[in-house]
PDB file of C-alpha atoms in Angstrom:
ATOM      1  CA  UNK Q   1       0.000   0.000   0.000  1.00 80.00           C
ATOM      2  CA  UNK Q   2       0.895   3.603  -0.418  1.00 92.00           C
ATOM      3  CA  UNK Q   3       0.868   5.277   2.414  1.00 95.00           C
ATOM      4  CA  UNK Q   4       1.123   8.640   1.044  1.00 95.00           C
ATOM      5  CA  UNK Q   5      -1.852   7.902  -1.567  1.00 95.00           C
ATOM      6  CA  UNK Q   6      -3.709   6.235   1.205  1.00 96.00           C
ATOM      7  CA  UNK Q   7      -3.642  10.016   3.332  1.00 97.00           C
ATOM      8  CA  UNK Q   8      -3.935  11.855   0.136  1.00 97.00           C
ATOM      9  CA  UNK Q   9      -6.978  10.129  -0.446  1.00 97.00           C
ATOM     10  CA  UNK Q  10      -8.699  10.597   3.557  1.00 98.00           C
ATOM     11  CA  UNK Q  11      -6.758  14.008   3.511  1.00 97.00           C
ATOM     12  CA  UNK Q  12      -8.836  15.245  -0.003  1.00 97.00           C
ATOM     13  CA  UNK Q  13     -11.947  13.748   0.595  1.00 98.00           C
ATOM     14  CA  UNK Q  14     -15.430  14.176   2.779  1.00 98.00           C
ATOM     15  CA  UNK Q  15     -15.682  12.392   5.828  1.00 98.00           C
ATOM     16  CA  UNK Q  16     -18.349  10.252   4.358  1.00 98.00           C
ATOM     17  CA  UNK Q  17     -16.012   9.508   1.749  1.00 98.00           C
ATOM     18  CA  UNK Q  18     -13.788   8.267   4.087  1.00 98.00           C
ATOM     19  CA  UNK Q  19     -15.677   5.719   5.944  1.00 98.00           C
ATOM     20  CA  UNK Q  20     -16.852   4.382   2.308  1.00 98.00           C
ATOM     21  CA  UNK Q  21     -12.999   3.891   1.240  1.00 97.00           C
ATOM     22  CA  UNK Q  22     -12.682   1.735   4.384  1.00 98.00           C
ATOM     23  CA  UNK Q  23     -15.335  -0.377   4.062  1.00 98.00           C
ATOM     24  CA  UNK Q  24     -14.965  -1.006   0.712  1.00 97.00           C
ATOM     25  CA  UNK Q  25     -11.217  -1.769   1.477  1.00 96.00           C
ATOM     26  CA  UNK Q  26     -11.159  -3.441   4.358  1.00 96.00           C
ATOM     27  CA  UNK Q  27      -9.925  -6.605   2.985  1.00 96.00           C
ATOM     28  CA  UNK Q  28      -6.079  -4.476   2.415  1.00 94.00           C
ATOM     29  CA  UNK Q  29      -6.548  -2.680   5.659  1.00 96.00           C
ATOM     30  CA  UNK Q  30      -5.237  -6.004   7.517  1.00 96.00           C
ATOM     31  CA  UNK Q  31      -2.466  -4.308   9.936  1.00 97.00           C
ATOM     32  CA  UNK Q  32      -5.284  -2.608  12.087  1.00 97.00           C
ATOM     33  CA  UNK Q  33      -2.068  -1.431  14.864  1.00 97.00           C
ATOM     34  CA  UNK Q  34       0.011   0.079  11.675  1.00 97.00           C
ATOM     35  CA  UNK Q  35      -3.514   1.698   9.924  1.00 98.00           C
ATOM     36  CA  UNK Q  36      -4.100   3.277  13.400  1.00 98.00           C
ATOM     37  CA  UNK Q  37      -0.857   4.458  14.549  1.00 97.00           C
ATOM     38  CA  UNK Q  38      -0.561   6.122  10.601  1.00 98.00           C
ATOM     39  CA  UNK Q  39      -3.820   7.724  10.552  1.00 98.00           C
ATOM     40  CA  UNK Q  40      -2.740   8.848  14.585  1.00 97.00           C
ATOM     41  CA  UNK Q  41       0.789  10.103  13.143  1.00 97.00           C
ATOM     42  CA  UNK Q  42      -0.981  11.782  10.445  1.00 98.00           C
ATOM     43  CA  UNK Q  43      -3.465  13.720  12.661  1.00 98.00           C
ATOM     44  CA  UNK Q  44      -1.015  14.858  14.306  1.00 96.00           C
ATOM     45  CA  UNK Q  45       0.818  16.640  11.965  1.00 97.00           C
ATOM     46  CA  UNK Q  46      -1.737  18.388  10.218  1.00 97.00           C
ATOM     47  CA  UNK Q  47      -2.609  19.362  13.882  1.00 96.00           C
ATOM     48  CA  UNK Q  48      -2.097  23.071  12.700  1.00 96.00           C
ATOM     49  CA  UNK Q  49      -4.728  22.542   9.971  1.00 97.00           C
ATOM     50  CA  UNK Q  50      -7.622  21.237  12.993  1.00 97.00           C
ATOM     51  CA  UNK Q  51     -10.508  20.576  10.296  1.00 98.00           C
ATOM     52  CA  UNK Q  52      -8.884  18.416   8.594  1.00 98.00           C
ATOM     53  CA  UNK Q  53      -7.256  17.283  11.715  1.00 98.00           C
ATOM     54  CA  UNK Q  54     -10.266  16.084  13.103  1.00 98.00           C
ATOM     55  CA  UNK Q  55     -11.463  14.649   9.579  1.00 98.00           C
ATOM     56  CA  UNK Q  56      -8.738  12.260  10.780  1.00 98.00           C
ATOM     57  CA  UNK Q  57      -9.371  11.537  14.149  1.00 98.00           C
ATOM     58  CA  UNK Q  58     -13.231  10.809  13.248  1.00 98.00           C
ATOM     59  CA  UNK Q  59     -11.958   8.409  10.361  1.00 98.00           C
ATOM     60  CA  UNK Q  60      -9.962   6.724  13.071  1.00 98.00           C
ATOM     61  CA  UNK Q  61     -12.393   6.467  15.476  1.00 98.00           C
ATOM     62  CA  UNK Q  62     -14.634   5.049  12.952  1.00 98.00           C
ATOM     63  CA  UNK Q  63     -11.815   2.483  11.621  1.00 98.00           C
ATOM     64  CA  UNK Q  64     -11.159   1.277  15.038  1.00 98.00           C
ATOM     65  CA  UNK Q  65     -15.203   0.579  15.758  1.00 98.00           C
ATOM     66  CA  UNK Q  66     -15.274  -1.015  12.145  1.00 98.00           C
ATOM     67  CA  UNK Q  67     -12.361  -3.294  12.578  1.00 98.00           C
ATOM     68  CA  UNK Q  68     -13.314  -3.720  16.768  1.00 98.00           C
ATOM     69  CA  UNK Q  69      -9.443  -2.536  17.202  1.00 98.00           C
ATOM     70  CA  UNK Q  70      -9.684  -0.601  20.237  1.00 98.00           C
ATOM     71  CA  UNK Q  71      -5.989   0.418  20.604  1.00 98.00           C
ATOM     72  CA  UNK Q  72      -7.092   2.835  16.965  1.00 98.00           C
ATOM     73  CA  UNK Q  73     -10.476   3.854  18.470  1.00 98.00           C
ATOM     74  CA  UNK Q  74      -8.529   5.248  21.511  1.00 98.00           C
ATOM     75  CA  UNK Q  75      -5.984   7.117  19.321  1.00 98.00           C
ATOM     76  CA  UNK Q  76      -8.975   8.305  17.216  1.00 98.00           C
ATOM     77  CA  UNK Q  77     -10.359   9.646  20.503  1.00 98.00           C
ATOM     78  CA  UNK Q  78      -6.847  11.462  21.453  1.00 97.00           C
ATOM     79  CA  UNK Q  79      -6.672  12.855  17.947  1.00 98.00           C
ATOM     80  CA  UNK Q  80      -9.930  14.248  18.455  1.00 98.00           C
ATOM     81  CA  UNK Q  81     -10.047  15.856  21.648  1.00 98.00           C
ATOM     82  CA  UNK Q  82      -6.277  17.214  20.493  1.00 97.00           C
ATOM     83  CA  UNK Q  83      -8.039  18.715  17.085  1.00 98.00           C
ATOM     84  CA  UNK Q  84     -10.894  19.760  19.268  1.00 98.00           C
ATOM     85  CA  UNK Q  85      -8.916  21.493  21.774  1.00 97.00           C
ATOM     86  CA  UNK Q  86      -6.976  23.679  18.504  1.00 97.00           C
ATOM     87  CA  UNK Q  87     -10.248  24.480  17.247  1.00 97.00           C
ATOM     88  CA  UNK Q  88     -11.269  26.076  21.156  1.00 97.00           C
ATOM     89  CA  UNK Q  89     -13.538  23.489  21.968  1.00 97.00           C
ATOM     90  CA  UNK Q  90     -12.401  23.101  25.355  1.00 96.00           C
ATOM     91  CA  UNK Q  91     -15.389  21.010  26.610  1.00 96.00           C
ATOM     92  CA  UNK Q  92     -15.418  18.592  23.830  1.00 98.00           C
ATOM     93  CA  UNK Q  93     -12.121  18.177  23.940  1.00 97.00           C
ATOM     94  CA  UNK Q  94     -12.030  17.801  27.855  1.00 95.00           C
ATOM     95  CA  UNK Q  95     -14.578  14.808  26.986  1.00 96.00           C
ATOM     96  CA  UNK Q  96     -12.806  12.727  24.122  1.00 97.00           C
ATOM     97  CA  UNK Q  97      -9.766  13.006  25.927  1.00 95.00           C
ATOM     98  CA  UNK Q  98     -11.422  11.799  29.164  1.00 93.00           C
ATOM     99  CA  UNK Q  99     -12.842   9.000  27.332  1.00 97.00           C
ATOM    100  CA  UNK Q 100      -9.409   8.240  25.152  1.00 97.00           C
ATOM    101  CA  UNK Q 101      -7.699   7.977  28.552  1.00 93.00           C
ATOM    102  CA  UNK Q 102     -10.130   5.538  29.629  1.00 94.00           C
ATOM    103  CA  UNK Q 103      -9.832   3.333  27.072  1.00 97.00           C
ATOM    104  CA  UNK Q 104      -5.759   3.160  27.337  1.00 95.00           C
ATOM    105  CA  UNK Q 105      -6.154   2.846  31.033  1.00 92.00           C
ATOM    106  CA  UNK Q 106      -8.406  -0.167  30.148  1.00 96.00           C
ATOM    107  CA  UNK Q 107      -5.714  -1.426  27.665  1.00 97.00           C
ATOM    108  CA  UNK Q 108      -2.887  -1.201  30.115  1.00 93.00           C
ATOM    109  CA  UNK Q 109      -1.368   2.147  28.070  1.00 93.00           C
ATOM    110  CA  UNK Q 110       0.160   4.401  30.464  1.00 87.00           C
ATOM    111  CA  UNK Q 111       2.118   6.280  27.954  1.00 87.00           C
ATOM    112  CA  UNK Q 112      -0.621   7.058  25.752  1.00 91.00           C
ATOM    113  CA  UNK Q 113      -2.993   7.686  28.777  1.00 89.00           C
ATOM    114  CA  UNK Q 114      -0.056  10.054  29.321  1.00 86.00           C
ATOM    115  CA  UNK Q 115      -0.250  11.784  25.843  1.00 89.00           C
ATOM    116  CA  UNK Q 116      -4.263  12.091  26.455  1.00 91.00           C
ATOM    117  CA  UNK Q 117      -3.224  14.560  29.220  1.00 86.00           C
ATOM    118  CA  UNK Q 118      -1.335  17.094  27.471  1.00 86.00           C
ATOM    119  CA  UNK Q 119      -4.627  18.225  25.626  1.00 88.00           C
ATOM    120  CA  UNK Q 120      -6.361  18.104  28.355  1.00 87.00           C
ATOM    121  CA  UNK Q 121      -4.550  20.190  30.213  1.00 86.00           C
ATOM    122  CA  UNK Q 122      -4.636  22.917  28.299  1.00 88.00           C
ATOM    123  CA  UNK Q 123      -7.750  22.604  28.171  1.00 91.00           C
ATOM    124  CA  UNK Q 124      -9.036  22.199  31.671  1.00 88.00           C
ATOM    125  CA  UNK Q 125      -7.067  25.326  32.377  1.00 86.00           C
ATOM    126  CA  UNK Q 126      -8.359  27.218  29.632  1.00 88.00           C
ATOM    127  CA  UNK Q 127     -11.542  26.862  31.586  1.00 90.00           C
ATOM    128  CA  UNK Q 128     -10.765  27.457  34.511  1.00 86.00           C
ATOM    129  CA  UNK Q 129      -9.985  24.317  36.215  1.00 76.00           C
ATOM    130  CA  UNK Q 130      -6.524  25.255  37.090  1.00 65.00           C
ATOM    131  CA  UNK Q 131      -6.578  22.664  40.292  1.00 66.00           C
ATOM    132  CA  UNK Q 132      -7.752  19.829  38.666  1.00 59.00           C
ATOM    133  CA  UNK Q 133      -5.062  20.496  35.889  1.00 55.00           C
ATOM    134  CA  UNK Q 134      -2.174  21.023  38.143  1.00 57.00           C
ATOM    135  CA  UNK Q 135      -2.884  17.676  39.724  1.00 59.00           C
ATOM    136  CA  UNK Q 136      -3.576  16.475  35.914  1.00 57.00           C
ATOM    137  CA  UNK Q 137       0.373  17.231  35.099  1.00 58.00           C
ATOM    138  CA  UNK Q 138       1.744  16.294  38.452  1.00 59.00           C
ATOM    139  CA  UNK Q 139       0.499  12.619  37.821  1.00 60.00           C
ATOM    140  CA  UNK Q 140       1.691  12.717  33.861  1.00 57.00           C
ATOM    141  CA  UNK Q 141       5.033  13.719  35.400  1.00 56.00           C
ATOM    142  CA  UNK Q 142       4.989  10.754  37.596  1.00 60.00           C
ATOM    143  CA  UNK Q 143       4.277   8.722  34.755  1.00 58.00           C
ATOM    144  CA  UNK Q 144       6.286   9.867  32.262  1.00 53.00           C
ATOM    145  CA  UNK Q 145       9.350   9.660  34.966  1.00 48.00           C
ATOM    146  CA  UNK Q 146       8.241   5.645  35.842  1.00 52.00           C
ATOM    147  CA  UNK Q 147       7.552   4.805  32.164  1.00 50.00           C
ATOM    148  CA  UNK Q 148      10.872   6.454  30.791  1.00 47.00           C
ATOM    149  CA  UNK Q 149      13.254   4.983  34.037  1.00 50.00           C
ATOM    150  CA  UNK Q 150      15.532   6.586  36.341  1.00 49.00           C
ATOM    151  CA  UNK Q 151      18.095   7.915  33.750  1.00 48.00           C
ATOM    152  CA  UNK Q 152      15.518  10.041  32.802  1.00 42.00           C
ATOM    153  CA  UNK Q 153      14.401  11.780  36.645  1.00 45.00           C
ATOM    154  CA  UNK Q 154      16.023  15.116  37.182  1.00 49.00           C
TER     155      UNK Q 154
END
C-alpha cells in the first residue's frame, strides 16, 4: 500500500467519503495497529490545519469501531479531543480526551494515557480548572518519569 496515496486520499476527501474507502477496502486494511498508529501520526501533523485534523481523528475512530481494534479507536479519541482542543472546543475536547484515557487505562497504556493529558490540560485550564489540571500534570510527570526509568528523573 501507499501510504502517502492512502492520506492523500482521507486528507482530499469528505468524511463520508472516508468511511466508504474503508469499508470497501477493508480486505487491504489487515495491519489494524500500523492503519491506526498512521492515521494517529498523520493527525497529528496536520494538527495546525484542525478541520482536517479532526477529519482524521473521526476516520480513526470510525476504523477502530469497524475493525473492533480498540488500541485505533482510543488514538482516534486522542486525535480528536487534540483537534478539538486547537479548534477552542475546550469542553469537547475535555470529553474525548477523558474517554481516550479511559480506554488506554483499560488497555494497560500508560504512555498514551499520558499523551491524552497534554490536551487536556490545556484545556481544563483554559476553563478554569486550574486545580484539577495542576494535579492532571503532576500525575503525567509521575508517569512519564516511571515509564521512561531513572536515567531520565532530574
Amino acid at each position: 500500500m501507499d501510504t502517502n496515496l492512502f492520506l492523500h486520499y482521507f486528507r482530499d476527501h469528505t468524511l463520508e467519503e472516508g468511511r466508504v474507502y474503508i469499508q470497501e477496502h477493508i480486505a487491504e486494511l489487515t495491519d489494524h495497529k500500523f492503519i491506526g498508529e498512521l492515521l494517529e501520526e498523520e493527525a497529528l501533523r496536520i494538527l495546525y490545519t484542525p478541520f482536517v485534523s479532526l477529519k482524521l481523528a473521526e476516520l480513526l475512530i470510525f476504523f477502530g469501531e469497524y475493525v473492533s481494534h480498540l488500541p485505533s479507536h482510543a488514538l482516534g479519541l486522542k486525535c480528536k479531543g487534540d483537534a478539538l482542543m486547537m479548534i477552542g472546543h475546550h469542553q469537547a475536547a475535555l470529553e474525548c480526551s477523558d474517554a481516550a484515557g479511559e480506554e488506554f487505562l483499560c488497555l494497560g497504556d500508560e504512555g498514551n494515557w499520558a499523551r491524552t493529558r497534554i490536551g487536556w490540560t490545556y484545556s481544563a485550564a483554559h476553563l478554569g480548572r486550574v486545580t484539577r489540571s495542576k494535579a492532571c500534570s503532576r500525575r503525567v510527570y509521575t508517569t512519564g518519569c516511571a515509564l521512561l526509568g531513572p536515567s531520565h528523573r532530574p
